[in-house]
Tab-separated table of C-alpha atoms in Angstrom:
chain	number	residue	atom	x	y	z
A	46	UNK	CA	84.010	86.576	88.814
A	47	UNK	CA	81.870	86.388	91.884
A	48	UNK	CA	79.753	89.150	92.449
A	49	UNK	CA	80.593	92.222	94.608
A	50	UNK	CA	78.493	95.415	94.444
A	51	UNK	CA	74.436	95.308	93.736
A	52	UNK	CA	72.876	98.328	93.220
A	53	UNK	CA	68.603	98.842	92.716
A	54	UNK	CA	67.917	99.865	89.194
A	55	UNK	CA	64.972	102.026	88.356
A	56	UNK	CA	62.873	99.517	87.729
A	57	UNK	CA	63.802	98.142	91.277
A	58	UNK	CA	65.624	95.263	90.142
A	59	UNK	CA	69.265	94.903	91.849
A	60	UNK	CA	72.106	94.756	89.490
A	61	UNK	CA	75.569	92.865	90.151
A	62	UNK	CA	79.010	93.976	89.486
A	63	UNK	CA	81.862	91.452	89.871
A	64	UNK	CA	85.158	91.921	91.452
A	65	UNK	CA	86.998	91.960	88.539
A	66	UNK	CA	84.646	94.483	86.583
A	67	UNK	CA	85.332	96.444	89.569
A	68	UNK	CA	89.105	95.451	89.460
A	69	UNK	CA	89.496	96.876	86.039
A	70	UNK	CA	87.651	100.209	86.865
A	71	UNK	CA	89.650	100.850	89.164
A	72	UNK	CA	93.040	99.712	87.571
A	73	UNK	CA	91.311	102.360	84.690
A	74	UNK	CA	91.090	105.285	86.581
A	75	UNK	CA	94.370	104.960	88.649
A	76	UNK	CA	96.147	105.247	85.174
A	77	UNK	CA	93.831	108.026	84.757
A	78	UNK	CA	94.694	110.036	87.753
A	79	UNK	CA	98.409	109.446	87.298
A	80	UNK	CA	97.888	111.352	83.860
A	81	UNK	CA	96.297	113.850	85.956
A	82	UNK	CA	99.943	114.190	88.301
A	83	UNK	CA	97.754	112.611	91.282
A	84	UNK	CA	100.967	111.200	93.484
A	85	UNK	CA	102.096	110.252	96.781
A	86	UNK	CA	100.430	112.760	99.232
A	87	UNK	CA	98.110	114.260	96.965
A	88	UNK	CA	94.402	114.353	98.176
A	89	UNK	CA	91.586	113.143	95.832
A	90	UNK	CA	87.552	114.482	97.006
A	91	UNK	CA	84.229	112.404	96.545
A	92	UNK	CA	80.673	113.818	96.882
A	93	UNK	CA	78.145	110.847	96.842
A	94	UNK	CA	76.472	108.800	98.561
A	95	UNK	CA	77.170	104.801	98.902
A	96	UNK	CA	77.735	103.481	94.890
A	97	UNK	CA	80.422	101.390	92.853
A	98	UNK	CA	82.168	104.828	91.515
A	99	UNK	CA	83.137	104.961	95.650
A	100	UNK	CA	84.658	101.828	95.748
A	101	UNK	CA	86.546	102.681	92.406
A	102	UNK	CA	87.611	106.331	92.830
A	103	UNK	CA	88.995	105.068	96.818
A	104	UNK	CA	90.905	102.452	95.419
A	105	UNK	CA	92.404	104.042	92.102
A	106	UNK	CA	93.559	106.853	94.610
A	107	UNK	CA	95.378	104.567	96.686
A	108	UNK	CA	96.822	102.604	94.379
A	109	UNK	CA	98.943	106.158	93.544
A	110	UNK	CA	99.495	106.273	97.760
A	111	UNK	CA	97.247	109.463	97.483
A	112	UNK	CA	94.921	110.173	100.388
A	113	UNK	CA	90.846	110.066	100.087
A	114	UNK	CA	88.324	112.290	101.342
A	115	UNK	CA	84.964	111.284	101.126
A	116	UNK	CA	82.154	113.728	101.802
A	117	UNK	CA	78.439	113.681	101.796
A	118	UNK	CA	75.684	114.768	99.133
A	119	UNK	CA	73.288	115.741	101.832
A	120	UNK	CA	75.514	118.750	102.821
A	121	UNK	CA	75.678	122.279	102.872
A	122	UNK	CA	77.829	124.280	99.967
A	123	UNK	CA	79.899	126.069	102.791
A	124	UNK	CA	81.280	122.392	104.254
A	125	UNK	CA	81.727	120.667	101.309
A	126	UNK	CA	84.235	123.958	100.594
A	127	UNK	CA	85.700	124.159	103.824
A	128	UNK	CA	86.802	120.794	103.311
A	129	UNK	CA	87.816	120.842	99.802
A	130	UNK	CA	89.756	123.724	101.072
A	131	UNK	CA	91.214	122.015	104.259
A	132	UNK	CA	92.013	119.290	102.830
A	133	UNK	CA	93.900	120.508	100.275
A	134	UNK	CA	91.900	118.189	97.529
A	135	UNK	CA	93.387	118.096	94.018
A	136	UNK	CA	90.887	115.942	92.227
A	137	UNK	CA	87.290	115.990	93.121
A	138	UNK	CA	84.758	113.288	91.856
A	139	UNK	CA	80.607	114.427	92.150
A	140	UNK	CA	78.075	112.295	91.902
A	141	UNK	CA	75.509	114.866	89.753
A	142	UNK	CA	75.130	117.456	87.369
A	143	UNK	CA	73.266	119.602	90.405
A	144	UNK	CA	76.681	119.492	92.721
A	145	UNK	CA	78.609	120.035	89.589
A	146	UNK	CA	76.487	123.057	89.344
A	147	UNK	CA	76.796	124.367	92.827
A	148	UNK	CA	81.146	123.828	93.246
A	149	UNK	CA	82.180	124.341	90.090
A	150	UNK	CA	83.807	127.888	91.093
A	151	UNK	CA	85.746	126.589	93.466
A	152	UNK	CA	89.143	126.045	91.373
A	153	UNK	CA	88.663	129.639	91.261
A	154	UNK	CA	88.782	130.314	95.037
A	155	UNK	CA	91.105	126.969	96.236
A	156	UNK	CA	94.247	127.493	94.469
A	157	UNK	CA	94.839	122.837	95.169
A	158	UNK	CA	91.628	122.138	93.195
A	159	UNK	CA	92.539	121.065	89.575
A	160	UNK	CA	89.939	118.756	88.327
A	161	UNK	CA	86.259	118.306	89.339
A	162	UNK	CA	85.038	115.400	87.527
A	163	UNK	CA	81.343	114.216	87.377
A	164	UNK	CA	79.958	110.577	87.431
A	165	UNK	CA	76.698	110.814	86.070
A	166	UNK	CA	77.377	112.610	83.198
A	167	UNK	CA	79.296	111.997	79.576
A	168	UNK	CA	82.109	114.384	78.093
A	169	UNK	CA	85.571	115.621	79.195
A	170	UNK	CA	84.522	116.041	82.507
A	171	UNK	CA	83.568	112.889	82.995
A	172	UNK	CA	84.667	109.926	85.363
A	173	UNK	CA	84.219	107.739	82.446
A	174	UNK	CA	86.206	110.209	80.405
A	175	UNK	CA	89.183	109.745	82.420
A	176	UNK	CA	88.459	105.710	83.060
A	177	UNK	CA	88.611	105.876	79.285
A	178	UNK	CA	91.877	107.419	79.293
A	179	UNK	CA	93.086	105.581	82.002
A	180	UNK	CA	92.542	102.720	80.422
A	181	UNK	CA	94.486	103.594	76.858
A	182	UNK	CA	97.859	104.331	79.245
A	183	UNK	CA	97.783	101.215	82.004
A	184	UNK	CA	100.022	101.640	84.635
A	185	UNK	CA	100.934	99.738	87.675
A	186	UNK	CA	99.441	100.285	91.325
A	187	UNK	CA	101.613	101.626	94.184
A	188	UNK	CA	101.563	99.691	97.725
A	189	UNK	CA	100.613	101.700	100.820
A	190	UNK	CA	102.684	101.530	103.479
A	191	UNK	CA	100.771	100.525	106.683
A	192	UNK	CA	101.579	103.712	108.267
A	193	UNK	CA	100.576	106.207	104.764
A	194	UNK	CA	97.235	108.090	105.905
A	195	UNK	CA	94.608	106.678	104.094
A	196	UNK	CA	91.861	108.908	104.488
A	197	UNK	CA	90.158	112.497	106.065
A	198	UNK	CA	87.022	111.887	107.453
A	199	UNK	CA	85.500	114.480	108.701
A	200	UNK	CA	83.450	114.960	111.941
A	201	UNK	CA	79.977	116.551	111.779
A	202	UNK	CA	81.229	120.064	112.796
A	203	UNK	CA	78.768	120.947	115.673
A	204	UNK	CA	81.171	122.415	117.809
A	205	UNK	CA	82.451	124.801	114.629
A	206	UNK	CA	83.920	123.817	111.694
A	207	UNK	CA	84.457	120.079	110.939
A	208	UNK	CA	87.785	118.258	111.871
A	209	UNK	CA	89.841	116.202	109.184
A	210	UNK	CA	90.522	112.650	111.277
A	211	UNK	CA	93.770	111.525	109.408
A	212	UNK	CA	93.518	107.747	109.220
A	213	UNK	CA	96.151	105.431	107.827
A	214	UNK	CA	96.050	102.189	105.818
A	215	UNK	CA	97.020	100.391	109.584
A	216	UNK	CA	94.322	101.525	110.890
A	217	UNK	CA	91.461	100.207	108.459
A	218	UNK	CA	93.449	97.267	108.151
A	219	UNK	CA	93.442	96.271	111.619
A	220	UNK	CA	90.080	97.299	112.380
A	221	UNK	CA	88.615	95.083	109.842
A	222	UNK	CA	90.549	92.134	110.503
A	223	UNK	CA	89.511	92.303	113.959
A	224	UNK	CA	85.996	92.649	113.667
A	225	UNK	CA	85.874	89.139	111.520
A	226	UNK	CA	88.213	87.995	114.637
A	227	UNK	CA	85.492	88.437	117.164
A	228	UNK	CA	82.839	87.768	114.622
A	229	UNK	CA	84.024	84.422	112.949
A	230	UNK	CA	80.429	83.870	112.594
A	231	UNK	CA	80.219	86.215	109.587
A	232	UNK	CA	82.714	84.259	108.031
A	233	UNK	CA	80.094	82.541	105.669
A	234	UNK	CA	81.774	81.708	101.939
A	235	UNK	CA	79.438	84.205	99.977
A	236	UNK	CA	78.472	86.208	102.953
A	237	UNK	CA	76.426	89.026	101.748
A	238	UNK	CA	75.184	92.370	103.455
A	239	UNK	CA	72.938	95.277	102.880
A	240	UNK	CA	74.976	98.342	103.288
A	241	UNK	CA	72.997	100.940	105.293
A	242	UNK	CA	75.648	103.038	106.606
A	243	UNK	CA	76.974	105.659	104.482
A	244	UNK	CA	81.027	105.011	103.803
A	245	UNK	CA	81.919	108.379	104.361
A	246	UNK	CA	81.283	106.919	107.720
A	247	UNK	CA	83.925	104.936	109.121
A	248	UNK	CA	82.334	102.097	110.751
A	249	UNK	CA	80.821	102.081	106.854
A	250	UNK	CA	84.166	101.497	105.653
A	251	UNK	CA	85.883	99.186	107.825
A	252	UNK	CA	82.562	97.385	109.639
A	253	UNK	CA	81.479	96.667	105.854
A	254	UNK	CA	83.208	97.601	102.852
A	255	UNK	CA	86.866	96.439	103.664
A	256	UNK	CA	85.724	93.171	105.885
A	257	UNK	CA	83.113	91.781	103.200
A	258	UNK	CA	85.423	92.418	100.412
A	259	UNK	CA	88.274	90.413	102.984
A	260	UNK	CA	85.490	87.904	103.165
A	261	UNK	CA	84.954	87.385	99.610
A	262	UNK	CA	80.834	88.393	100.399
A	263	UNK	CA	78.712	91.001	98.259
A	264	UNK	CA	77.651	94.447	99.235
A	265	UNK	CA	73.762	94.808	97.789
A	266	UNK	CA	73.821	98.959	98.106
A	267	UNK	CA	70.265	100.030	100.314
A	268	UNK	CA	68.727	102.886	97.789
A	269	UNK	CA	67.731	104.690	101.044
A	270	UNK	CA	66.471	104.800	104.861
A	271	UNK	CA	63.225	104.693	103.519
A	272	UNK	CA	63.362	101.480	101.566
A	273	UNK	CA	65.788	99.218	103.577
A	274	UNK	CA	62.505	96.544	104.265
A	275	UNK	CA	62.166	95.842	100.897
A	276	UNK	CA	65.690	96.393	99.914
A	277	UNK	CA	66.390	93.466	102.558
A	278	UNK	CA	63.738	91.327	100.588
A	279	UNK	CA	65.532	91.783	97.466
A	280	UNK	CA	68.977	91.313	98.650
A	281	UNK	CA	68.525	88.725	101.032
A	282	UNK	CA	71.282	89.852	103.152
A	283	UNK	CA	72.920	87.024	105.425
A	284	UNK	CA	73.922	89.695	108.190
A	285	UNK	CA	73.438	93.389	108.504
């Protein structure tokens, strides 16, 4: 029950999620993407920014030993479809309506692409559509094997066209558990941070995300570049 993920409402006010409210999202939409076929190998697609629905699509797809590709929203059309295409992605989750609007040809044009699922939104193509079904057909997680690629992340592309840097479940493991090994002094019981790196990043992931969830600390979620002063006030984070 201790808190996890904080993200600013719109009235400014930050708003807590537990660990197990985001255990049982995720436990939800695992069952939901097995309906869906989503198996060992397959590639599941995010476009958004830092936000629980990250932490819960990354985890549901691992826990079917499927690999994750996270993308940004601040990109152009063209790379999000090189690397939908690249990558081979079968299930895509957007954060809006708008990207919705932009992709939603591309099952037509990248034959892998089944489902493109939207978070903010309600209705069959919904991420809380197929939580919802998820949820009415439980099924257990799969274990990664240390060695099972974990995730494309892709480079910036200013040489030509991005590159897809396969990295395994090893290789996130280790990184975070070293990190807290040269840092011990992070390892404050209810540690918490302000993430300000964007997790389609990898020093986001393994830096933040994976060593404060290791550390049993909370994540408050910065709403931007622009407000990190007085999302710092709010959250009161112990390190950064």
């Amino acid at each position: 029950n201790k808190k996890l993920l904080g993200t600013k409402n719109k009235d400014g006010v930050y708003e807590w999620v537990t660990r197990q409210e985001v255990n049982t999202r995720i436990d939800n939409l695992r069952a939901g993407l097995a309906k869906l076929g989503v198996n060992e190998g397959d590639v599941v697609g995010i476009i958004a920014n830092n936000r629980v629905e990250w932490v819960v699509a990354s985890f549901a797809a691992w826990g079917r030993t499927a690999r994750f590709v996270p993308m940004y929203e601040k990109e152009l059309v063209q790379v999000w479809k090189y690397i939908i295409n690249d990558s081979q992605i079968k299930v895509l989750f957007v954060a809006k309506p708008e990207i919705y609007e932009k992709i939603k040809d591309f099952p037509k044009e990248i034959p892998t692409l089944k489902h493109i699922f939207v978070i903010d939104a309600e209705g069959e193509n919904s991420m809380t559509a197929l939580e919802k079904k998820g949820a009415a057909h439980p099924i257990a997680p799969l274990i990664p094997k240390p060695d099972d690629i974990a995730q494309l992340i892709y480079t910036s592309g200013t040489t030509g066209n991005p590159k897809g840097v396969l990295l395994s479940h090893g290789n996130f493991t280790h990184n975070s558990l070293s990190g807290l090994k040269m840092y011990p002094e992070l390892q404050k019981i209810d540690s918490v941070t302000l993430a300000i790196l964007p997790w389609a990043h990898v020093f986001g992931q393994s830096g933040e995300l994976f060593a404060v969830i290791r550390l049993g600390g909370a994540i408050g979620l910065a709403e931007s570049a622009a407000t990190i002063v007085d999302d710092i006030v709010k959250v009161k984070p112990y390190f950064l």
